[in-house]
Coordinates of C-alpha atoms in Angstrom, one line a residue:
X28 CA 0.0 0.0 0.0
X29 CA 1.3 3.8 -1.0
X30 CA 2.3 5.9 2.0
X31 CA 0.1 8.6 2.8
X32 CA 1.3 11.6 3.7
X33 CA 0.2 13.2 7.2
X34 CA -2.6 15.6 6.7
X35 CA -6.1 15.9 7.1
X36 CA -7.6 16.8 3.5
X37 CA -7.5 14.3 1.1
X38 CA -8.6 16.8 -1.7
X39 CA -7.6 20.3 -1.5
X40 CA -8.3 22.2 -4.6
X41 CA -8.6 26.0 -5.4
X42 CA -9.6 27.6 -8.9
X43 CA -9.5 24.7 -11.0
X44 CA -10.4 26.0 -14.5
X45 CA -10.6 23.9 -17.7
X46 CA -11.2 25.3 -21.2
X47 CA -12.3 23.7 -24.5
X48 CA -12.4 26.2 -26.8
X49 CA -14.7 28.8 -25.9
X50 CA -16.5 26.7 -23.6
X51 CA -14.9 26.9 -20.1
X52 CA -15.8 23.5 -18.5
X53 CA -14.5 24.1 -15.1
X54 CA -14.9 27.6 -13.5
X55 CA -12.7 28.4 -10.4
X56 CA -14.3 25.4 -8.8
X57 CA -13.2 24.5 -5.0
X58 CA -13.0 21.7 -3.7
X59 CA -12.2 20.0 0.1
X60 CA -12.1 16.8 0.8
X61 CA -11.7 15.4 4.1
X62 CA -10.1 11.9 5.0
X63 CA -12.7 9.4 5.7
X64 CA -15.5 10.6 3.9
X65 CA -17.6 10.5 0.8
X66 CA -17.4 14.1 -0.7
X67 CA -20.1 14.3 -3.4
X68 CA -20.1 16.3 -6.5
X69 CA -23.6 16.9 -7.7
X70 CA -24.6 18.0 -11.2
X71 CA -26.5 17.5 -14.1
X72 CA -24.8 16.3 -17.7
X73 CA -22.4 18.8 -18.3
X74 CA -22.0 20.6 -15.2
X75 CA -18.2 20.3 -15.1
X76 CA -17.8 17.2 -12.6
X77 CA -16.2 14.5 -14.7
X78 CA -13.4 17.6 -16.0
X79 CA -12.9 18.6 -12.7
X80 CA -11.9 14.7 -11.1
X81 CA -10.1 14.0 -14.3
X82 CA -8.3 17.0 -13.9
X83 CA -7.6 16.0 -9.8
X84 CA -6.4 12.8 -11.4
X85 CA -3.9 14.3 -13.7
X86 CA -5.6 12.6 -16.8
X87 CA -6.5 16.4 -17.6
X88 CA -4.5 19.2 -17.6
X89 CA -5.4 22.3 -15.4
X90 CA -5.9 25.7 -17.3
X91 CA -5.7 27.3 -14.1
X92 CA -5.7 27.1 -10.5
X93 CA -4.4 24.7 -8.2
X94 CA -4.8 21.3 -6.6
X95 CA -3.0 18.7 -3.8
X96 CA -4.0 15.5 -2.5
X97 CA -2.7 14.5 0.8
X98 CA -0.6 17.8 0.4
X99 CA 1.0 16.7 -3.0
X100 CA 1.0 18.9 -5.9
X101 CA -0.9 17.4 -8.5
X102 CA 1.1 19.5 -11.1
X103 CA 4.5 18.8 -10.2
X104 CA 4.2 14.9 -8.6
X105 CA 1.6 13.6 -11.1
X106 CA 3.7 10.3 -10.2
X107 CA 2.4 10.3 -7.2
X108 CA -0.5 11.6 -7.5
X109 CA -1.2 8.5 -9.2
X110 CA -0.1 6.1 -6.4
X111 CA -2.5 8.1 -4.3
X112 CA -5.8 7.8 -6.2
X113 CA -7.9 4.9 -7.7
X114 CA -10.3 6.0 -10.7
X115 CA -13.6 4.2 -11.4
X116 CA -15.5 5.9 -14.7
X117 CA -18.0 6.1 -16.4
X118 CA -17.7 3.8 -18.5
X119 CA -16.0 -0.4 -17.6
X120 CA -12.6 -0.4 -18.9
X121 CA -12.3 -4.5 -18.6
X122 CA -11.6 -6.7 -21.4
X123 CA -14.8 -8.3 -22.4
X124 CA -12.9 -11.5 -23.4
X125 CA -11.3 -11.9 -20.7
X126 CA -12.6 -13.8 -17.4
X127 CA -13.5 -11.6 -14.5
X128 CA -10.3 -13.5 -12.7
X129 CA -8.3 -12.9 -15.5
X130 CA -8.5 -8.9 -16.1
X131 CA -8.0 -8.2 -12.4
X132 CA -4.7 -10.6 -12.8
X133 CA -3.9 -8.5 -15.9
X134 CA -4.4 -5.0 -14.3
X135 CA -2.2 -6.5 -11.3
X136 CA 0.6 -7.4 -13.6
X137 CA 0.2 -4.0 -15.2
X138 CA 0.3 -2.2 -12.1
X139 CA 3.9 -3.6 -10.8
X140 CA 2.6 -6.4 -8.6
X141 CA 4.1 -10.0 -9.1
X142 CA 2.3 -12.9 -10.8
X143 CA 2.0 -14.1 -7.6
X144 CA 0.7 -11.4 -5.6
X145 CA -1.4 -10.2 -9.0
X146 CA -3.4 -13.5 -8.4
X147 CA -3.7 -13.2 -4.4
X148 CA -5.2 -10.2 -5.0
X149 CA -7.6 -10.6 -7.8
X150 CA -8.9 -13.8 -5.9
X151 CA -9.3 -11.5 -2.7
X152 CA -11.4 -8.7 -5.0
X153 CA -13.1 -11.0 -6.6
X154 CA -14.9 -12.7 -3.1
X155 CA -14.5 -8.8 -1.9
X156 CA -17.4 -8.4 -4.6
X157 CA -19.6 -11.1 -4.5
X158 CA -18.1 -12.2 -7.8
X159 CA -16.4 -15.2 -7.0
X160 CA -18.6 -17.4 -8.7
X161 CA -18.3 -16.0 -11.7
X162 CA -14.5 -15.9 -11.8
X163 CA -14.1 -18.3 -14.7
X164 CA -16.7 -16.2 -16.9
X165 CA -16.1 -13.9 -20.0
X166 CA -16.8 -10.4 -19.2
X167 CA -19.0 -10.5 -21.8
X168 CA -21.4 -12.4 -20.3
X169 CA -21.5 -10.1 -17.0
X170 CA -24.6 -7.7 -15.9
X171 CA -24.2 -4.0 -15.8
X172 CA -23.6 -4.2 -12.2
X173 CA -20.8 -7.4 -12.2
X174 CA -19.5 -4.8 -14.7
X175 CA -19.4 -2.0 -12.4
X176 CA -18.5 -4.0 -9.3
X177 CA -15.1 -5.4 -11.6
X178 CA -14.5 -1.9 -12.5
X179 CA -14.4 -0.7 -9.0
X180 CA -12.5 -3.7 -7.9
X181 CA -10.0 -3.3 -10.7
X182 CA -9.4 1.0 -9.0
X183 CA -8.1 -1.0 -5.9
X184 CA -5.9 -3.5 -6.7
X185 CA -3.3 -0.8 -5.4
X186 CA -5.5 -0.4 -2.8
X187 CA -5.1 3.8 -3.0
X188 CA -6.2 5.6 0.3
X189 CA -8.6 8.1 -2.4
X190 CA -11.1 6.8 -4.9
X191 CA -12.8 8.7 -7.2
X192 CA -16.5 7.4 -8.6
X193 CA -17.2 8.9 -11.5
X194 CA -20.8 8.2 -11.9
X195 CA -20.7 5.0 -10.6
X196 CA -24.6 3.7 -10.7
X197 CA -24.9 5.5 -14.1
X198 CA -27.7 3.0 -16.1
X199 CA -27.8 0.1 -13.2
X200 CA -31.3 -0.7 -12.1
X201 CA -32.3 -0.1 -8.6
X202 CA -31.2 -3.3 -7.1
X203 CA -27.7 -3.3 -8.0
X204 CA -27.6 0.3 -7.6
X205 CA -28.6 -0.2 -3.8
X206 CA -25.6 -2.7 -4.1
X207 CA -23.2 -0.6 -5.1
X208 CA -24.3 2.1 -2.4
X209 CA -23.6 -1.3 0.2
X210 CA -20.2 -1.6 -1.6
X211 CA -19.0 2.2 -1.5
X212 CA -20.1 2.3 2.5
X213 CA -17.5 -0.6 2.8
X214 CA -15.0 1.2 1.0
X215 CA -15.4 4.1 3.9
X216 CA -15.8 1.4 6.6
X217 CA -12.4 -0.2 5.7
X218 CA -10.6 3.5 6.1
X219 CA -10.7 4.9 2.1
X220 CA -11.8 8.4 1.0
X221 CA -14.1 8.5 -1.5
X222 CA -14.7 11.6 -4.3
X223 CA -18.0 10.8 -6.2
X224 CA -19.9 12.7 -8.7
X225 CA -23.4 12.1 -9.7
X226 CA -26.4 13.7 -10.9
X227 CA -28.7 11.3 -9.0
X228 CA -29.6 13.3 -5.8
X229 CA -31.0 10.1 -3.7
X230 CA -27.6 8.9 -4.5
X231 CA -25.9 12.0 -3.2
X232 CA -28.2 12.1 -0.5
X233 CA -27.8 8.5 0.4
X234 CA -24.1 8.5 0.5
X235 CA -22.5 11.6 0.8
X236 CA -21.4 13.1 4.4
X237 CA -20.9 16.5 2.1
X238 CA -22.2 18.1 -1.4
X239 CA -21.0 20.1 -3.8
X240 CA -23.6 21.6 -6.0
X241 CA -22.2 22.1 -9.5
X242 CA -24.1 24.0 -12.2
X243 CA -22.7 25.4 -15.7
X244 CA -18.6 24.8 -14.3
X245 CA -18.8 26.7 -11.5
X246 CA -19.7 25.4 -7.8
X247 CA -23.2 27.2 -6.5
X248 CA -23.5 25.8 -3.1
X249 CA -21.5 23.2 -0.6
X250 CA -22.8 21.6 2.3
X251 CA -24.0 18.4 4.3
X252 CA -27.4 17.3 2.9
X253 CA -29.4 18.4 5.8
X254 CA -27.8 22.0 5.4
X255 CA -28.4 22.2 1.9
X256 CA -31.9 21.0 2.3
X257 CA -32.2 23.4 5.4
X258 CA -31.0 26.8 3.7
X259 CA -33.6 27.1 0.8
X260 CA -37.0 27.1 2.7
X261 CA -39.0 25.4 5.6
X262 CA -40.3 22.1 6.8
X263 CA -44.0 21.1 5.4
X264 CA -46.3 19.6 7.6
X265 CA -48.3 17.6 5.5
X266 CA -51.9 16.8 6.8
X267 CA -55.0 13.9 6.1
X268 CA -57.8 14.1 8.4
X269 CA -59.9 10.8 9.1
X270 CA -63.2 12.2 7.6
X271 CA -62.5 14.4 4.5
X272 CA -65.5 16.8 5.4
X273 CA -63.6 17.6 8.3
X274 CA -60.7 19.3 6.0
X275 CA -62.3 23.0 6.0
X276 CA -62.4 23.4 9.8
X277 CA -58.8 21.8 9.8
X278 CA -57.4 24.5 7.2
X279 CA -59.1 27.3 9.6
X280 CA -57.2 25.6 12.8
X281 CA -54.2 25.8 10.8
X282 CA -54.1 29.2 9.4
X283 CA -55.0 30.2 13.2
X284 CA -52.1 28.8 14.7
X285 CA -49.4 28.8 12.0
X286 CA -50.4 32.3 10.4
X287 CA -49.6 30.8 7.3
X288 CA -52.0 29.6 4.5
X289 CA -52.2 25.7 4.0
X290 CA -52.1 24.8 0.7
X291 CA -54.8 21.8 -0.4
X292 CA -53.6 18.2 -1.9
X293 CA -57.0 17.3 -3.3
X294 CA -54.9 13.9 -5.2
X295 CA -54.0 13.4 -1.3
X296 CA -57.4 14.2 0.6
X297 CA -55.0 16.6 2.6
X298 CA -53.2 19.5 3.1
X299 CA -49.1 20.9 3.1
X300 CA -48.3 24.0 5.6
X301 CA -44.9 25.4 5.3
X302 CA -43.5 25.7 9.3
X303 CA -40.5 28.1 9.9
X304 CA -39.8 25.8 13.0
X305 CA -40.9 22.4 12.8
X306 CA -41.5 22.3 16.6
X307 CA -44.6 24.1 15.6
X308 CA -46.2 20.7 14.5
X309 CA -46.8 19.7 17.6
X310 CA -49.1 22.7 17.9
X311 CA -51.1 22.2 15.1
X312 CA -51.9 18.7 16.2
X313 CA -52.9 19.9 19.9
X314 CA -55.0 22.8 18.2
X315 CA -56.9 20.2 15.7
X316 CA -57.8 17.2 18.9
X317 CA -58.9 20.2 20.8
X318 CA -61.0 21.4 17.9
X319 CA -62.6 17.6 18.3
X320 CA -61.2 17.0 14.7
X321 CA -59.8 13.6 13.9
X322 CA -56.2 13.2 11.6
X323 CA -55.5 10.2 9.6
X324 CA -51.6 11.1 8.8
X325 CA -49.3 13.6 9.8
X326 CA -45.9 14.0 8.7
X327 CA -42.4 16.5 8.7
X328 CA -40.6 16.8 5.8
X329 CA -37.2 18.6 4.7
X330 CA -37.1 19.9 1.6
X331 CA -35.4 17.3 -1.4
X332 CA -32.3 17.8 -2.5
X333 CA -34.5 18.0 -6.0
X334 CA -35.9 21.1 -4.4
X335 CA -32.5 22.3 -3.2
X336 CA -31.4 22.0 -6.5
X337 CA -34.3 23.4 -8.2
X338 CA -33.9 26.4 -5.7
X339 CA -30.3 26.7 -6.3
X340 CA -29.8 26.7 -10.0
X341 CA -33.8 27.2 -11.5
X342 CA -33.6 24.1 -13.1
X343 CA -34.3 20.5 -12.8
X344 CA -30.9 18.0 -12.6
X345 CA -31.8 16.4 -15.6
X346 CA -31.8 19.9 -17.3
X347 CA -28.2 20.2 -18.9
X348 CA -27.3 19.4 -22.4
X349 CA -23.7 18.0 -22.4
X350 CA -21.0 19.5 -22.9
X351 CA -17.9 19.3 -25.1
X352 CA -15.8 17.0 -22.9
X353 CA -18.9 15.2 -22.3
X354 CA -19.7 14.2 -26.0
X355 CA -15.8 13.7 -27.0
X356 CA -15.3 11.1 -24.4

């Protein structure tokens, strides 16, 4: 395993601008990542996020601004740099002829290790994965998710301290994607870092200790999920009473004690009021069993990070039209 230098970022990056043309990819973005954690970079097609790791990953240059990992230069020690860091794409970069067994033994082989050790290992990444029984098979013959569970396996045979996920659950279905989200928490649990863009926000919100929102290259808002979530609006108190002719006198109870105006889910038989503290649920619910009226549901929500990033940018996630690096890779 590569030494890791002492420090507590993993990622430190300031400025990072990338050009193509006239189209500037990358805007000043910065970045922090801490050890320990899943960092994730949120954004639609386009936004800038798969320039920005490749750039942290010297397989880009940087047009500007700087970048270290573990406190090396990623400039001047791209050597290093590459030691450090384990890089799972978009896209699986396995031979599809080649046995599951035997492309991790190849990509051992290729990365310095003995013949030896290159087997030890891919036998150890193979069970790591749940893909031991399909050792012996041609690539070829994998799912979209044994793909993308090689793929990731094949980023550690070095076993790097950082990993970057570019993407990882792009075009999986919802079952291996939830298996993937298992596989990255282990990753964390066994002492990694992990760097992951996406532009699924149940996967950012699912994984990710912090988020950076990036829109059009440049970075529009960092934060944990809850803070995120918490700085563009309220909690909503979301309302059913038992006996839907009951709803009326439940609106007036509401308006009385939250000052607000509910607003009516007729698909829902209920109601949504926005609180400014969610504490004041609990008296909306004493004022409605003193007013004698009966509720069938009642529940708190946060905001979604699809309404953060709504909020944030004025569009959806899925918004974006790719750009230039996007379509020439």
């Amino acid at each position: 395993m590569t030494r890791v230098p002492d420090t507590d970022l993993a990622v430190a990056a300031a400025g990072l601008v990338k050009t193509f043309g006239e189209h500037r990819a990358v805007d000043h973005v910065d970045l922090e990542v801490r050890r320990g954690e899943v960092f994730g970079v949120l954004g639609p097609n386009g936004a800038g996020k798969t320039t920005t790791l490749k750039m942290l990953a010297t397989l880009l240059s940087m047009d500007g601004g700087e970048a270290r990992i573990f406190g090396v230069d990623v400039r001047r020690e791209p050597h290093m740099i590459r030691q450090l860091v384990g890089v799972t794409g978009q896209y699986a970069s396995v031979d599809e002829n080649l046995t599951g067994y035997e492309n991790l033994w190849l990509f051992g082989r290729l990365q310095g290790l003995s013949s030896s050790r290159s087997r030890a290992t891919a036998h150890d990444l193979l069970e790591r994965f749940g893909l031991s029984e399909a050792r012996d098979k041609q690539i070829k013959t994998f799912s979209g998710g044994m793909r993308r569970r090689l793929d990731l396996a094949a980023s550690l045979i070095s076993q790097p301290p950082l990993i970057f996920l570019d993407e990882p659950t792009t075009g999986l279905d919802p079952r291996t994607r939830g298996q993937m989200w298992d596989t990255i928490r282990d990753l964390i649990r066994g002492g990694s870092t992990v760097l992951l863009t996406t532009q699924y926000l149940d996967e950012a919100d699912q994984l990710a200790g912090r988020i950076a929102v990036i829109d059009r290259g440049r970075k529009v808002a960092e934060g944990t999920p809850d803070e995120l979530k918490t700085s563009v609006g309220s909690s909503t108190l979301q309302l059913r009473m038992s006996e839907a002719a009951d709803t009326a006198e439940a609106v007036d109870v509401v308006r009385r004690v939250l000052g607000e105006e509910p607003v009516l889910t007729p698909e829902a038989g209920g109601m949504n009021a926005a609180l400014t503290d969610a504490n004041r649920a609990a008296d909306v619910l004493i004022a409605l069993r003193q007013s004698g009226l009966s509720i069938a549901s009642a529940t708190v929500q946060k905001p979604t990070l699809d309404e953060v990033f709504m909020a944030i940018t004025g569009h959806g996630a899925e918004d974006e039209t790719d750009s230039p690096m996007e379509v020439v890779r």
